[in-house]
PDB file of C-alpha atoms and ligand atoms in Angstrom:
ATOM      1  CA  TYR A 627     -10.365  -3.513 -27.241  1.00 47.00           C
ATOM      2  CA  GLN A 628      -8.427  -5.544 -29.858  1.00 54.00           C
ATOM      3  CA  GLN A 629     -10.873  -7.216 -32.227  1.00 56.00           C
ATOM      4  CA  PRO A 630      -9.622 -10.818 -32.792  1.00 56.00           C
ATOM      5  CA  SER A 631      -8.766 -11.296 -36.454  1.00 60.00           C
ATOM      6  CA  MET A 632     -11.590 -13.726 -37.048  1.00 57.00           C
ATOM      7  CA  PRO A 633     -12.924 -14.252 -40.585  1.00 61.00           C
ATOM      8  CA  ARG A 634     -16.622 -13.609 -41.068  1.00 73.00           C
ATOM      9  CA  LYS A 635     -17.611 -17.063 -42.455  1.00 88.00           C
ATOM     10  CA  PHE A 636     -17.369 -19.861 -39.907  1.00 94.00           C
ATOM     11  CA  HIS A 637     -17.763 -23.644 -40.052  1.00 95.00           C
ATOM     12  CA  LEU A 638     -17.330 -26.463 -37.552  1.00 97.00           C
ATOM     13  CA  GLY A 639     -14.039 -27.719 -39.041  1.00 97.00           C
ATOM     14  CA  MET A 640     -12.389 -24.459 -37.995  1.00 96.00           C
ATOM     15  CA  PHE A 641     -12.696 -25.368 -34.332  1.00 98.00           C
ATOM     16  CA  GLU A 642     -11.022 -27.881 -32.078  1.00 98.00           C
ATOM     17  CA  ILE A 643     -13.746 -28.814 -29.590  1.00 98.00           C
ATOM     18  CA  GLY A 644     -12.705 -29.082 -25.920  1.00 97.00           C
ATOM     19  CA  LYS A 645     -14.472 -30.043 -22.688  1.00 96.00           C
ATOM     20  CA  PRO A 646     -18.190 -29.422 -22.166  1.00 95.00           C
ATOM     21  CA  LEU A 647     -18.654 -26.249 -20.086  1.00 94.00           C
ATOM     22  CA  GLY A 648     -22.266 -26.783 -19.169  1.00 89.00           C
ATOM     23  CA  LYS A 649     -25.674 -26.770 -20.672  1.00 81.00           C
ATOM     24  CA  GLY A 650     -28.307 -24.120 -21.193  1.00 72.00           C
ATOM     25  CA  LYS A 651     -31.963 -24.853 -21.681  1.00 72.00           C
ATOM     26  CA  PHE A 652     -31.654 -25.517 -25.404  1.00 75.00           C
ATOM     27  CA  GLY A 653     -28.103 -26.585 -25.938  1.00 84.00           C
ATOM     28  CA  ARG A 654     -24.690 -27.494 -24.716  1.00 92.00           C
ATOM     29  CA  VAL A 655     -21.677 -25.224 -24.480  1.00 94.00           C
ATOM     30  CA  TYR A 656     -18.141 -26.464 -25.205  1.00 97.00           C
ATOM     31  CA  LEU A 657     -14.719 -24.926 -24.765  1.00 97.00           C
ATOM     32  CA  ALA A 658     -13.371 -24.475 -28.297  1.00 98.00           C
ATOM     33  CA  LYS A 659     -10.269 -23.194 -30.058  1.00 98.00           C
ATOM     34  CA  GLU A 660     -10.268 -21.662 -33.526  1.00 96.00           C
ATOM     35  CA  ARG A 661      -7.496 -23.652 -35.226  1.00 97.00           C
ATOM     36  CA  SER A 662      -5.740 -21.015 -37.322  1.00 95.00           C
ATOM     37  CA  SER A 663      -5.627 -18.235 -34.679  1.00 95.00           C
ATOM     38  CA  GLY A 664      -5.623 -20.359 -31.503  1.00 97.00           C
ATOM     39  CA  PHE A 665      -8.441 -18.086 -30.269  1.00 96.00           C
ATOM     40  CA  VAL A 666     -10.248 -19.707 -27.309  1.00 98.00           C
ATOM     41  CA  CYS A 667     -14.013 -19.336 -27.211  1.00 98.00           C
ATOM     42  CA  ALA A 668     -17.194 -21.043 -25.988  1.00 96.00           C
ATOM     43  CA  LEU A 669     -19.197 -22.844 -28.680  1.00 96.00           C
ATOM     44  CA  LYS A 670     -22.922 -23.089 -27.916  1.00 94.00           C
ATOM     45  CA  VAL A 671     -24.594 -25.889 -29.892  1.00 95.00           C
ATOM     46  CA  LEU A 672     -28.367 -25.682 -30.402  1.00 93.00           C
ATOM     47  CA  HIS A 673     -30.318 -28.493 -32.079  1.00 93.00           C
ATOM     48  CA  LYS A 674     -32.763 -27.156 -34.684  1.00 93.00           C
ATOM     49  CA  SER A 675     -35.265 -29.919 -33.837  1.00 92.00           C
ATOM     50  CA  GLU A 676     -35.335 -28.787 -30.197  1.00 90.00           C
ATOM     51  CA  LEU A 677     -35.662 -25.126 -31.209  1.00 90.00           C
ATOM     52  CA  GLN A 678     -38.617 -25.959 -33.465  1.00 90.00           C
ATOM     53  CA  HIS A 679     -40.179 -28.135 -30.770  1.00 89.00           C
ATOM     54  CA  GLY A 680     -39.718 -25.400 -28.183  1.00 84.00           C
ATOM     55  CA  LYS A 681     -40.970 -22.753 -30.651  1.00 84.00           C
ATOM     56  CA  VAL A 682     -37.922 -20.620 -29.847  1.00 87.00           C
ATOM     57  CA  GLU A 683     -36.351 -20.148 -33.283  1.00 89.00           C
ATOM     58  CA  LYS A 684     -37.513 -16.481 -33.339  1.00 87.00           C
ATOM     59  CA  GLN A 685     -36.042 -15.940 -29.866  1.00 86.00           C
ATOM     60  CA  VAL A 686     -32.684 -17.427 -30.920  1.00 90.00           C
ATOM     61  CA  ARG A 687     -32.619 -15.290 -34.073  1.00 91.00           C
ATOM     62  CA  ARG A 688     -33.298 -12.233 -31.879  1.00 88.00           C
ATOM     63  CA  GLU A 689     -30.587 -13.324 -29.371  1.00 89.00           C
ATOM     64  CA  ILE A 690     -28.089 -13.552 -32.267  1.00 93.00           C
ATOM     65  CA  GLU A 691     -29.164 -10.255 -33.832  1.00 92.00           C
ATOM     66  CA  ILE A 692     -29.004  -8.373 -30.528  1.00 91.00           C
ATOM     67  CA  GLN A 693     -25.882  -9.903 -28.981  1.00 92.00           C
ATOM     68  CA  SER A 694     -23.819  -9.715 -32.221  1.00 94.00           C
ATOM     69  CA  ASN A 695     -24.147  -5.949 -32.142  1.00 93.00           C
ATOM     70  CA  LEU A 696     -22.973  -5.497 -28.568  1.00 95.00           C
ATOM     71  CA  ALA A 697     -19.395  -4.860 -27.483  1.00 96.00           C
ATOM     72  CA  HIS A 698     -18.924  -4.081 -23.766  1.00 97.00           C
ATOM     73  CA  PRO A 699     -16.499  -5.533 -21.191  1.00 97.00           C
ATOM     74  CA  ASN A 700     -19.431  -6.593 -18.955  1.00 97.00           C
ATOM     75  CA  ILE A 701     -21.484  -8.199 -21.725  1.00 96.00           C
ATOM     76  CA  LEU A 702     -20.515 -11.627 -23.090  1.00 96.00           C
ATOM     77  CA  ARG A 703     -19.482 -11.227 -26.731  1.00 96.00           C
ATOM     78  CA  LEU A 704     -21.156 -13.157 -29.546  1.00 96.00           C
ATOM     79  CA  TYR A 705     -18.466 -13.214 -32.254  1.00 96.00           C
ATOM     80  CA  GLY A 706     -20.455 -15.058 -34.908  1.00 96.00           C
ATOM     81  CA  HIS A 707     -22.686 -17.980 -35.709  1.00 96.00           C
ATOM     82  CA  PHE A 708     -23.132 -20.674 -38.328  1.00 97.00           C
ATOM     83  CA  HIS A 709     -25.237 -23.789 -38.813  1.00 95.00           C
ATOM     84  CA  ASP A 710     -25.252 -27.228 -40.383  1.00 95.00           C
ATOM     85  CA  PRO A 711     -28.377 -29.219 -41.381  1.00 96.00           C
ATOM     86  CA  LYS A 712     -29.191 -30.167 -37.788  1.00 95.00           C
ATOM     87  CA  ARG A 713     -27.586 -27.606 -35.522  1.00 96.00           C
ATOM     88  CA  VAL A 714     -27.014 -23.877 -34.932  1.00 95.00           C
ATOM     89  CA  PHE A 715     -23.625 -22.857 -33.477  1.00 96.00           C
ATOM     90  CA  LEU A 716     -23.003 -19.650 -31.511  1.00 95.00           C
ATOM     91  CA  ILE A 717     -19.361 -18.548 -31.149  1.00 96.00           C
ATOM     92  CA  LEU A 718     -19.311 -16.903 -27.724  1.00 96.00           C
ATOM     93  CA  GLU A 719     -16.652 -15.265 -25.569  1.00 97.00           C
ATOM     94  CA  TYR A 720     -15.174 -17.709 -23.047  1.00 98.00           C
ATOM     95  CA  ALA A 721     -15.584 -16.469 -19.458  1.00 97.00           C
ATOM     96  CA  GLY A 722     -12.603 -17.860 -17.570  1.00 97.00           C
ATOM     97  CA  LYS A 723     -14.191 -18.048 -14.097  1.00 97.00           C
ATOM     98  CA  GLY A 724     -17.524 -19.557 -15.052  1.00 95.00           C
ATOM     99  CA  GLU A 725     -20.992 -19.028 -13.689  1.00 94.00           C
ATOM    100  CA  LEU A 726     -21.585 -16.343 -11.068  1.00 97.00           C
ATOM    101  CA  TYR A 727     -24.419 -18.201  -9.307  1.00 96.00           C
ATOM    102  CA  LYS A 728     -21.992 -21.030  -8.477  1.00 96.00           C
ATOM    103  CA  HIS A 729     -19.651 -18.518  -6.790  1.00 97.00           C
ATOM    104  CA  LEU A 730     -22.633 -17.036  -4.929  1.00 97.00           C
ATOM    105  CA  ARG A 731     -23.854 -20.441  -3.701  1.00 97.00           C
ATOM    106  CA  ARG A 732     -20.337 -21.414  -2.624  1.00 97.00           C
ATOM    107  CA  GLU A 733     -19.721 -18.139  -0.749  1.00 98.00           C
ATOM    108  CA  GLN A 734     -23.357 -18.007   0.480  1.00 97.00           C
ATOM    109  CA  ARG A 735     -23.280 -14.224   0.095  1.00 97.00           C
ATOM    110  CA  PHE A 736     -20.781 -11.643  -1.163  1.00 98.00           C
ATOM    111  CA  PRO A 737     -18.965  -9.102   1.033  1.00 98.00           C
ATOM    112  CA  GLU A 738     -20.343  -5.592   0.468  1.00 97.00           C
ATOM    113  CA  TRP A 739     -17.241  -4.403  -1.454  1.00 96.00           C
ATOM    114  CA  LYS A 740     -17.580  -7.289  -3.955  1.00 97.00           C
ATOM    115  CA  ALA A 741     -21.364  -6.917  -4.322  1.00 98.00           C
ATOM    116  CA  ALA A 742     -20.938  -3.161  -4.911  1.00 98.00           C
ATOM    117  CA  GLN A 743     -18.311  -3.764  -7.611  1.00 97.00           C
ATOM    118  CA  TYR A 744     -20.547  -6.272  -9.361  1.00 98.00           C
ATOM    119  CA  ILE A 745     -23.552  -3.931  -9.216  1.00 98.00           C
ATOM    120  CA  ALA A 746     -21.435  -1.060 -10.578  1.00 98.00           C
ATOM    121  CA  GLN A 747     -20.410  -3.280 -13.522  1.00 98.00           C
ATOM    122  CA  MET A 748     -24.040  -4.346 -14.055  1.00 97.00           C
ATOM    123  CA  ALA A 749     -25.151  -0.697 -14.052  1.00 97.00           C
ATOM    124  CA  ALA A 750     -22.480   0.147 -16.669  1.00 97.00           C
ATOM    125  CA  ALA A 751     -23.580  -2.801 -18.857  1.00 97.00           C
ATOM    126  CA  LEU A 752     -27.278  -1.917 -18.510  1.00 96.00           C
ATOM    127  CA  ARG A 753     -26.588   1.759 -19.368  1.00 97.00           C
ATOM    128  CA  TYR A 754     -24.866   0.555 -22.547  1.00 96.00           C
ATOM    129  CA  LEU A 755     -27.828  -1.765 -23.355  1.00 94.00           C
ATOM    130  CA  HIS A 756     -30.497   0.838 -22.618  1.00 93.00           C
ATOM    131  CA  LYS A 757     -28.711   3.442 -24.751  1.00 94.00           C
ATOM    132  CA  LYS A 758     -29.284   0.944 -27.591  1.00 92.00           C
ATOM    133  CA  HIS A 759     -32.921   0.558 -26.485  1.00 89.00           C
ATOM    134  CA  VAL A 760     -32.312  -3.079 -25.594  1.00 89.00           C
ATOM    135  CA  MET A 761     -33.750  -4.425 -22.359  1.00 87.00           C
ATOM    136  CA  HIS A 762     -32.431  -7.727 -21.050  1.00 82.00           C
ATOM    137  CA  ARG A 763     -35.533  -8.738 -19.022  1.00 81.00           C
ATOM    138  CA  ASP A 764     -33.869 -11.751 -17.491  1.00 85.00           C
ATOM    139  CA  ILE A 765     -31.158 -10.357 -15.175  1.00 90.00           C
ATOM    140  CA  LYS A 766     -30.384 -13.015 -12.537  1.00 93.00           C
ATOM    141  CA  PRO A 767     -27.217 -14.730 -11.196  1.00 95.00           C
ATOM    142  CA  GLU A 768     -27.752 -17.717 -13.543  1.00 91.00           C
ATOM    143  CA  ASN A 769     -27.332 -15.403 -16.545  1.00 92.00           C
ATOM    144  CA  ILE A 770     -24.094 -13.810 -15.380  1.00 96.00           C
ATOM    145  CA  LEU A 771     -20.609 -15.196 -15.998  1.00 96.00           C
ATOM    146  CA  VAL A 772     -17.254 -14.206 -14.490  1.00 98.00           C
ATOM    147  CA  GLY A 773     -14.245 -13.292 -16.632  1.00 98.00           C
ATOM    148  CA  ILE A 774     -10.671 -14.237 -15.886  1.00 97.00           C
ATOM    149  CA  HIS A 775     -10.048 -10.928 -14.062  1.00 96.00           C
ATOM    150  CA  GLY A 776     -13.133 -11.345 -11.868  1.00 96.00           C
ATOM    151  CA  GLU A 777     -15.236  -8.973 -13.958  1.00 97.00           C
ATOM    152  CA  ILE A 778     -18.835 -10.001 -14.592  1.00 97.00           C
ATOM    153  CA  LYS A 779     -20.420 -10.547 -17.991  1.00 97.00           C
ATOM    154  CA  ILE A 780     -24.127 -10.593 -18.717  1.00 96.00           C
ATOM    155  CA  SER A 781     -24.901 -13.607 -20.912  1.00 91.00           C
ATOM    156  CA  ASP A 782     -27.966 -15.382 -22.332  1.00 78.00           C
ATOM    157  CA  PHE A 783     -29.837 -12.716 -24.282  1.00 77.00           C
ATOM    158  CA  GLY A 784     -32.570 -15.200 -25.047  1.00 71.00           C
ATOM    159  CA  TRP A 785     -35.160 -12.946 -23.423  1.00 69.00           C
ATOM    160  CA  SER A 786     -33.771  -9.578 -24.466  1.00 68.00           C
ATOM    161  CA  VAL A 787     -35.888  -7.442 -26.815  1.00 67.00           C
ATOM    162  CA  HIS A 788     -35.938  -3.930 -28.129  1.00 72.00           C
ATOM    163  CA  ALA A 789     -37.800  -1.663 -25.730  1.00 67.00           C
ATOM    164  CA  PRO A 790     -40.653  -0.787 -25.318  1.00 68.00           C
ATOM    165  CA  ASN A 791     -42.591  -3.980 -25.483  1.00 68.00           C
ATOM    166  CA  ASN A 792     -45.939  -5.332 -24.418  1.00 60.00           C
ATOM    167  CA  ARG A 793     -45.565  -8.912 -25.582  1.00 56.00           C
ATOM    168  CA  ARG A 794     -46.616 -11.425 -22.976  1.00 53.00           C
ATOM    169  CA  LYS A 795     -43.499 -13.192 -21.771  1.00 56.00           C
ATOM    170  CA  THR A 796     -44.588 -16.810 -21.358  1.00 56.00           C
ATOM    171  CA  LEU A 797     -43.528 -17.056 -17.746  1.00 58.00           C
ATOM    172  CA  CYS A 798     -41.189 -19.971 -17.193  1.00 62.00           C
ATOM    173  CA  GLY A 799     -38.522 -20.486 -14.595  1.00 67.00           C
ATOM    174  CA  THR A 800     -38.269 -18.358 -11.496  1.00 76.00           C
ATOM    175  CA  LEU A 801     -40.591 -15.413 -10.917  1.00 83.00           C
ATOM    176  CA  ASP A 802     -38.178 -14.052  -8.314  1.00 89.00           C
ATOM    177  CA  TYR A 803     -36.735 -11.442 -10.628  1.00 89.00           C
ATOM    178  CA  LEU A 804     -39.880 -10.278 -12.394  1.00 88.00           C
ATOM    179  CA  PRO A 805     -40.982  -6.695 -11.735  1.00 90.00           C
ATOM    180  CA  PRO A 806     -44.648  -6.017 -10.803  1.00 90.00           C
ATOM    181  CA  GLU A 807     -45.466  -4.511 -14.224  1.00 88.00           C
ATOM    182  CA  MET A 808     -44.515  -7.771 -15.967  1.00 84.00           C
ATOM    183  CA  ILE A 809     -46.579  -9.849 -13.581  1.00 81.00           C
ATOM    184  CA  ARG A 810     -49.802  -7.834 -13.592  1.00 78.00           C
ATOM    185  CA  SER A 811     -51.653  -9.888 -16.179  1.00 59.00           C
ATOM    186  CA  GLY A 812     -54.785  -9.064 -18.133  1.00 48.00           C
ATOM    187  CA  HIS A 813     -54.178  -5.355 -18.640  1.00 49.00           C
ATOM    188  CA  SER A 814     -53.945  -4.739 -22.371  1.00 44.00           C
ATOM    189  CA  ASP A 815     -51.722  -1.829 -21.433  1.00 50.00           C
ATOM    190  CA  ASN A 816     -49.345  -4.391 -19.978  1.00 59.00           C
ATOM    191  CA  TYR A 817     -46.686  -2.138 -21.341  1.00 73.00           C
ATOM    192  CA  TYR A 818     -43.224  -2.121 -19.895  1.00 78.00           C
ATOM    193  CA  ASN A 819     -39.870  -0.672 -20.836  1.00 84.00           C
ATOM    194  CA  GLU A 820     -36.212  -1.001 -19.898  1.00 88.00           C
ATOM    195  CA  LYS A 821     -37.002   0.070 -16.326  1.00 92.00           C
ATOM    196  CA  VAL A 822     -37.797  -3.631 -15.758  1.00 91.00           C
ATOM    197  CA  ASP A 823     -34.018  -4.144 -15.609  1.00 93.00           C
ATOM    198  CA  LEU A 824     -33.789  -1.618 -12.749  1.00 96.00           C
ATOM    199  CA  TRP A 825     -36.121  -3.748 -10.625  1.00 96.00           C
ATOM    200  CA  SER A 826     -34.036  -6.850 -11.436  1.00 95.00           C
ATOM    201  CA  LEU A 827     -30.870  -4.934 -10.495  1.00 97.00           C
ATOM    202  CA  GLY A 828     -32.469  -4.296  -7.085  1.00 98.00           C
ATOM    203  CA  VAL A 829     -33.306  -7.990  -6.706  1.00 97.00           C
ATOM    204  CA  LEU A 830     -29.736  -8.871  -7.727  1.00 98.00           C
ATOM    205  CA  THR A 831     -28.239  -6.442  -5.160  1.00 98.00           C
ATOM    206  CA  TYR A 832     -30.398  -8.004  -2.451  1.00 97.00           C
ATOM    207  CA  GLU A 833     -29.471 -11.565  -3.478  1.00 97.00           C
ATOM    208  CA  PHE A 834     -25.707 -10.765  -3.618  1.00 98.00           C
ATOM    209  CA  LEU A 835     -25.832  -9.409  -0.035  1.00 98.00           C
ATOM    210  CA  VAL A 836     -28.384 -11.756   1.554  1.00 98.00           C
ATOM    211  CA  GLY A 837     -27.797 -14.984  -0.437  1.00 97.00           C
ATOM    212  CA  GLU A 838     -31.457 -15.415  -1.405  1.00 95.00           C
ATOM    213  CA  ALA A 839     -33.971 -13.416  -3.473  1.00 93.00           C
ATOM    214  CA  PRO A 840     -36.146 -10.858  -1.600  1.00 93.00           C
ATOM    215  CA  PHE A 841     -39.528 -12.271  -2.692  1.00 92.00           C
ATOM    216  CA  GLU A 842     -38.573 -15.930  -2.628  1.00 87.00           C
ATOM    217  CA  ASP A 843     -41.591 -18.049  -1.811  1.00 81.00           C
ATOM    218  CA  GLU A 844     -43.691 -20.629  -3.607  1.00 79.00           C
ATOM    219  CA  ALA A 845     -45.052 -19.213  -6.871  1.00 76.00           C
ATOM    220  CA  ILE A 846     -48.373 -17.567  -6.007  1.00 80.00           C
ATOM    221  CA  MET A 847     -47.021 -16.026  -2.793  1.00 85.00           C
ATOM    222  CA  THR A 848     -43.994 -14.684  -4.705  1.00 86.00           C
ATOM    223  CA  GLN A 849     -46.267 -12.916  -7.187  1.00 86.00           C
ATOM    224  CA  ARG A 850     -48.346 -11.401  -4.392  1.00 88.00           C
ATOM    225  CA  ARG A 851     -45.295 -10.210  -2.484  1.00 90.00           C
ATOM    226  CA  ILE A 852     -43.760  -8.701  -5.630  1.00 89.00           C
ATOM    227  CA  VAL A 853     -46.811  -6.676  -6.644  1.00 89.00           C
ATOM    228  CA  ARG A 854     -47.079  -5.419  -3.063  1.00 90.00           C
ATOM    229  CA  GLY A 855     -43.324  -4.829  -2.771  1.00 88.00           C
ATOM    230  CA  GLU A 856     -43.321  -6.837   0.472  1.00 89.00           C
ATOM    231  CA  MET A 857     -39.773  -7.725   1.477  1.00 92.00           C
ATOM    232  CA  THR A 858     -37.612  -7.349   4.537  1.00 94.00           C
ATOM    233  CA  ILE A 859     -33.914  -6.517   4.451  1.00 96.00           C
ATOM    234  CA  PRO A 860     -31.934  -8.334   7.181  1.00 97.00           C
ATOM    235  CA  PRO A 861     -30.137  -6.180   9.822  1.00 97.00           C
ATOM    236  CA  PHE A 862     -26.612  -7.195   8.672  1.00 98.00           C
ATOM    237  CA  VAL A 863     -27.122  -5.250   5.415  1.00 98.00           C
ATOM    238  CA  SER A 864     -25.493  -1.810   5.742  1.00 98.00           C
ATOM    239  CA  PRO A 865     -27.741   1.301   5.721  1.00 98.00           C
ATOM    240  CA  GLU A 866     -26.193   2.485   2.402  1.00 98.00           C
ATOM    241  CA  ALA A 867     -26.872  -0.861   0.680  1.00 98.00           C
ATOM    242  CA  ARG A 868     -30.396  -0.911   2.165  1.00 98.00           C
ATOM    243  CA  ASP A 869     -30.961   2.586   0.746  1.00 98.00           C
ATOM    244  CA  LEU A 870     -29.952   1.512  -2.792  1.00 98.00           C
ATOM    245  CA  ILE A 871     -32.136  -1.656  -2.677  1.00 98.00           C
ATOM    246  CA  LYS A 872     -35.146   0.385  -1.544  1.00 97.00           C
ATOM    247  CA  LYS A 873     -34.605   2.910  -4.347  1.00 98.00           C
ATOM    248  CA  LEU A 874     -34.595   0.157  -6.994  1.00 98.00           C
ATOM    249  CA  LEU A 875     -37.385  -2.102  -5.671  1.00 97.00           C
ATOM    250  CA  VAL A 876     -40.040   0.537  -6.256  1.00 96.00           C
ATOM    251  CA  LEU A 877     -43.396  -0.585  -7.658  1.00 95.00           C
ATOM    252  CA  ASN A 878     -43.788   2.363 -10.045  1.00 95.00           C
ATOM    253  CA  PRO A 879     -41.113   1.893 -12.777  1.00 95.00           C
ATOM    254  CA  ASP A 880     -40.758   5.666 -13.256  1.00 96.00           C
ATOM    255  CA  ASP A 881     -39.759   6.136  -9.608  1.00 97.00           C
ATOM    256  CA  ARG A 882     -36.846   3.675  -9.729  1.00 97.00           C
ATOM    257  CA  LEU A 883     -33.325   5.089  -9.381  1.00 98.00           C
ATOM    258  CA  ALA A 884     -31.771   5.830 -12.799  1.00 98.00           C
ATOM    259  CA  LEU A 885     -28.629   3.882 -13.731  1.00 97.00           C
ATOM    260  CA  GLU A 886     -26.399   6.974 -13.636  1.00 97.00           C
ATOM    261  CA  ASP A 887     -27.649   7.610 -10.084  1.00 98.00           C
ATOM    262  CA  VAL A 888     -26.927   3.982  -9.187  1.00 98.00           C
ATOM    263  CA  GLN A 889     -23.320   4.521 -10.274  1.00 97.00           C
ATOM    264  CA  GLN A 890     -23.120   7.704  -8.133  1.00 96.00           C
ATOM    265  CA  HIS A 891     -24.842   6.116  -5.112  1.00 98.00           C
ATOM    266  CA  PRO A 892     -22.783   6.467  -1.854  1.00 97.00           C
ATOM    267  CA  TRP A 893     -22.710   2.658  -1.384  1.00 98.00           C
ATOM    268  CA  ILE A 894     -21.222   2.157  -4.879  1.00 97.00           C
ATOM    269  CA  VAL A 895     -18.787   5.104  -4.673  1.00 96.00           C
ATOM    270  CA  LYS A 896     -17.595   4.068  -1.203  1.00 94.00           C
ATOM    271  CA  HIS A 897     -16.729   0.505  -2.323  1.00 94.00           C
ATOM    272  CA  CYS A 898     -15.624   1.003  -5.891  1.00 89.00           C
ATOM    273  CA  VAL A 899     -12.434   2.749  -4.935  1.00 71.00           C
ATOM    274  CA  LYS A 900     -11.685   0.949  -1.639  1.00 58.00           C
ATOM    275  CA  GLY A 901     -13.226  -2.125  -3.316  1.00 56.00           C
ATOM    276  CA  GLU A 902     -10.245  -2.174  -5.661  1.00 66.00           C
ATOM    277  CA  ARG A 903      -7.904  -2.491  -2.686  1.00 72.00           C
ATOM    278  CA  ALA A 904     -10.071  -5.256  -1.171  1.00 72.00           C
ATOM    279  CA  ALA A 905     -10.152  -7.065  -4.523  1.00 72.00           C
ATOM    280  CA  MET A 906      -6.357  -6.868  -4.735  1.00 76.00           C
ATOM    281  CA  ARG A 907      -6.061  -8.106  -1.128  1.00 81.00           C
ATOM    282  CA  GLU A 908      -8.289 -11.059  -2.029  1.00 81.00           C
ATOM    283  CA  ALA A 909      -6.287 -11.754  -5.204  1.00 80.00           C
ATOM    284  CA  SER A 910      -2.913 -11.633  -3.394  1.00 83.00           C
ATOM    285  CA  SER A 911      -4.184 -13.838  -0.529  1.00 84.00           C
ATOM    286  CA  LYS A 912      -5.204 -16.416  -3.164  1.00 80.00           C
ATOM    287  CA  LYS A 913      -1.688 -16.345  -4.651  1.00 73.00           C
ATOM    288  CA  ARG A 914       0.067 -17.082  -1.303  1.00 66.00           C
TER     289      ARG A 914
HETATM  290  C1  FH5 J 377     -26.973 -21.091 -20.058  1.00 95.88           C
HETATM  291  C2  FH5 J 377     -25.525 -21.371 -20.311  1.00 95.88           C
HETATM  292  O1  FH5 J 377     -25.090 -21.421 -21.451  1.00 95.88           O
HETATM  293  N1  FH5 J 377     -24.748 -21.566 -19.188  1.00 95.88           N
HETATM  294  C3  FH5 J 377     -23.374 -21.727 -19.216  1.00 95.88           C
HETATM  295  C4  FH5 J 377     -22.886 -23.049 -19.657  1.00 95.88           C
HETATM  296  C5  FH5 J 377     -21.415 -22.724 -19.907  1.00 95.88           C
HETATM  297  N2  FH5 J 377     -21.434 -21.369 -20.511  1.00 95.88           N
HETATM  298  C6  FH5 J 377     -20.269 -20.576 -20.695  1.00 95.88           C
HETATM  299  C7  FH5 J 377     -20.202 -19.586 -21.681  1.00 95.88           C
HETATM  300 CL1  FH5 J 377     -21.571 -19.311 -22.728  1.00 95.88          CL
HETATM  301  C8  FH5 J 377     -19.059 -18.810 -21.844  1.00 95.88           C
HETATM  302  N3  FH5 J 377     -17.983 -18.968 -21.063  1.00 95.88           N
HETATM  303  C9  FH5 J 377     -18.026 -19.919 -20.092  1.00 95.88           C
HETATM  304  N4  FH5 J 377     -17.084 -20.255 -19.185  1.00 95.88           N
HETATM  305  C10 FH5 J 377     -17.614 -21.270 -18.452  1.00 95.88           C
HETATM  306  C11 FH5 J 377     -16.887 -21.895 -17.355  1.00 95.88           C
HETATM  307  C12 FH5 J 377     -15.589 -21.588 -17.005  1.00 95.88           C
HETATM  308  N5  FH5 J 377     -15.292 -22.366 -15.960  1.00 95.88           N
HETATM  309  C13 FH5 J 377     -14.016 -22.402 -15.237  1.00 95.88           C
HETATM  310  N6  FH5 J 377     -16.321 -23.154 -15.633  1.00 95.88           N
HETATM  311  C14 FH5 J 377     -17.314 -22.864 -16.491  1.00 95.88           C
HETATM  312  C15 FH5 J 377     -18.637 -23.523 -16.450  1.00 95.88           C
HETATM  313  N7  FH5 J 377     -18.879 -21.586 -18.848  1.00 95.88           N
HETATM  314  C16 FH5 J 377     -19.133 -20.748 -19.883  1.00 95.88           C
HETATM  315  C17 FH5 J 377     -22.679 -20.737 -20.147  1.00 95.88           C
END
């Protein structure tokens, strides 16, 4: 992987700012080009006032510290950061095909070969993260981007921490992806580890194949269905895919399928070789 020859000290004048790419919760992201090298990247602009107001400075510092030290083809790179009196700037890898959840909404649901390839890439990225004792804790389609070659890239490490951890995550946004052990409140031993990402990988597999999350419901019902593991898998999902989902959506974190076993699972193996051919068929049909 050729490291771009980027200097270590950055400032805004070094970049030509392009079109807005979208906005996260605390900032906007712009297409940008580093003037001297022509290197294209995504510049995330965070306003210090908003970070202070939202009490998320610590979280942003952690996001920077964690993501700067990661280098994996399925994890969005953070090349550097800098700030001016009012703003913090994150220099991020530009993902050429944008946000995965938009592709999922447009296609309703992914064919099994594509879902299997994505889950294989997620498992590889999570193995890399867990080896560094980092757990993402917020795996969902909205936090995944697609690179120019169709590969997926986990982004938004705002919720990632070093495992293990028993800090209460102030629940905001969707509960759909939260594992039971993060929902069970009140227990002082509310202690969870990177196996929370295995549960989310199961939810992601389900959502790729079905087009909606397994425990989707209004809030309180979702929580109840999660802690009871109540979900039904529609009949059009193949038996192999069903088997993998059931081995990840297990209430006891220690009984969830390990990532290396996910990568060896028959559903993954079956599609990740033939899946290549299907991916090439799809690519060539787009070119015609
Ligand atoms: C929470 C958050 O930051 N969400 C998004 C906004 C854009 N951003 C991107 C980031 Cl951080 C990196 N690369 C991106 N590429 C795109 C994009 C590409 N196309 C063709 N369309 C889009 C959109 N967006 C990004 C992350």
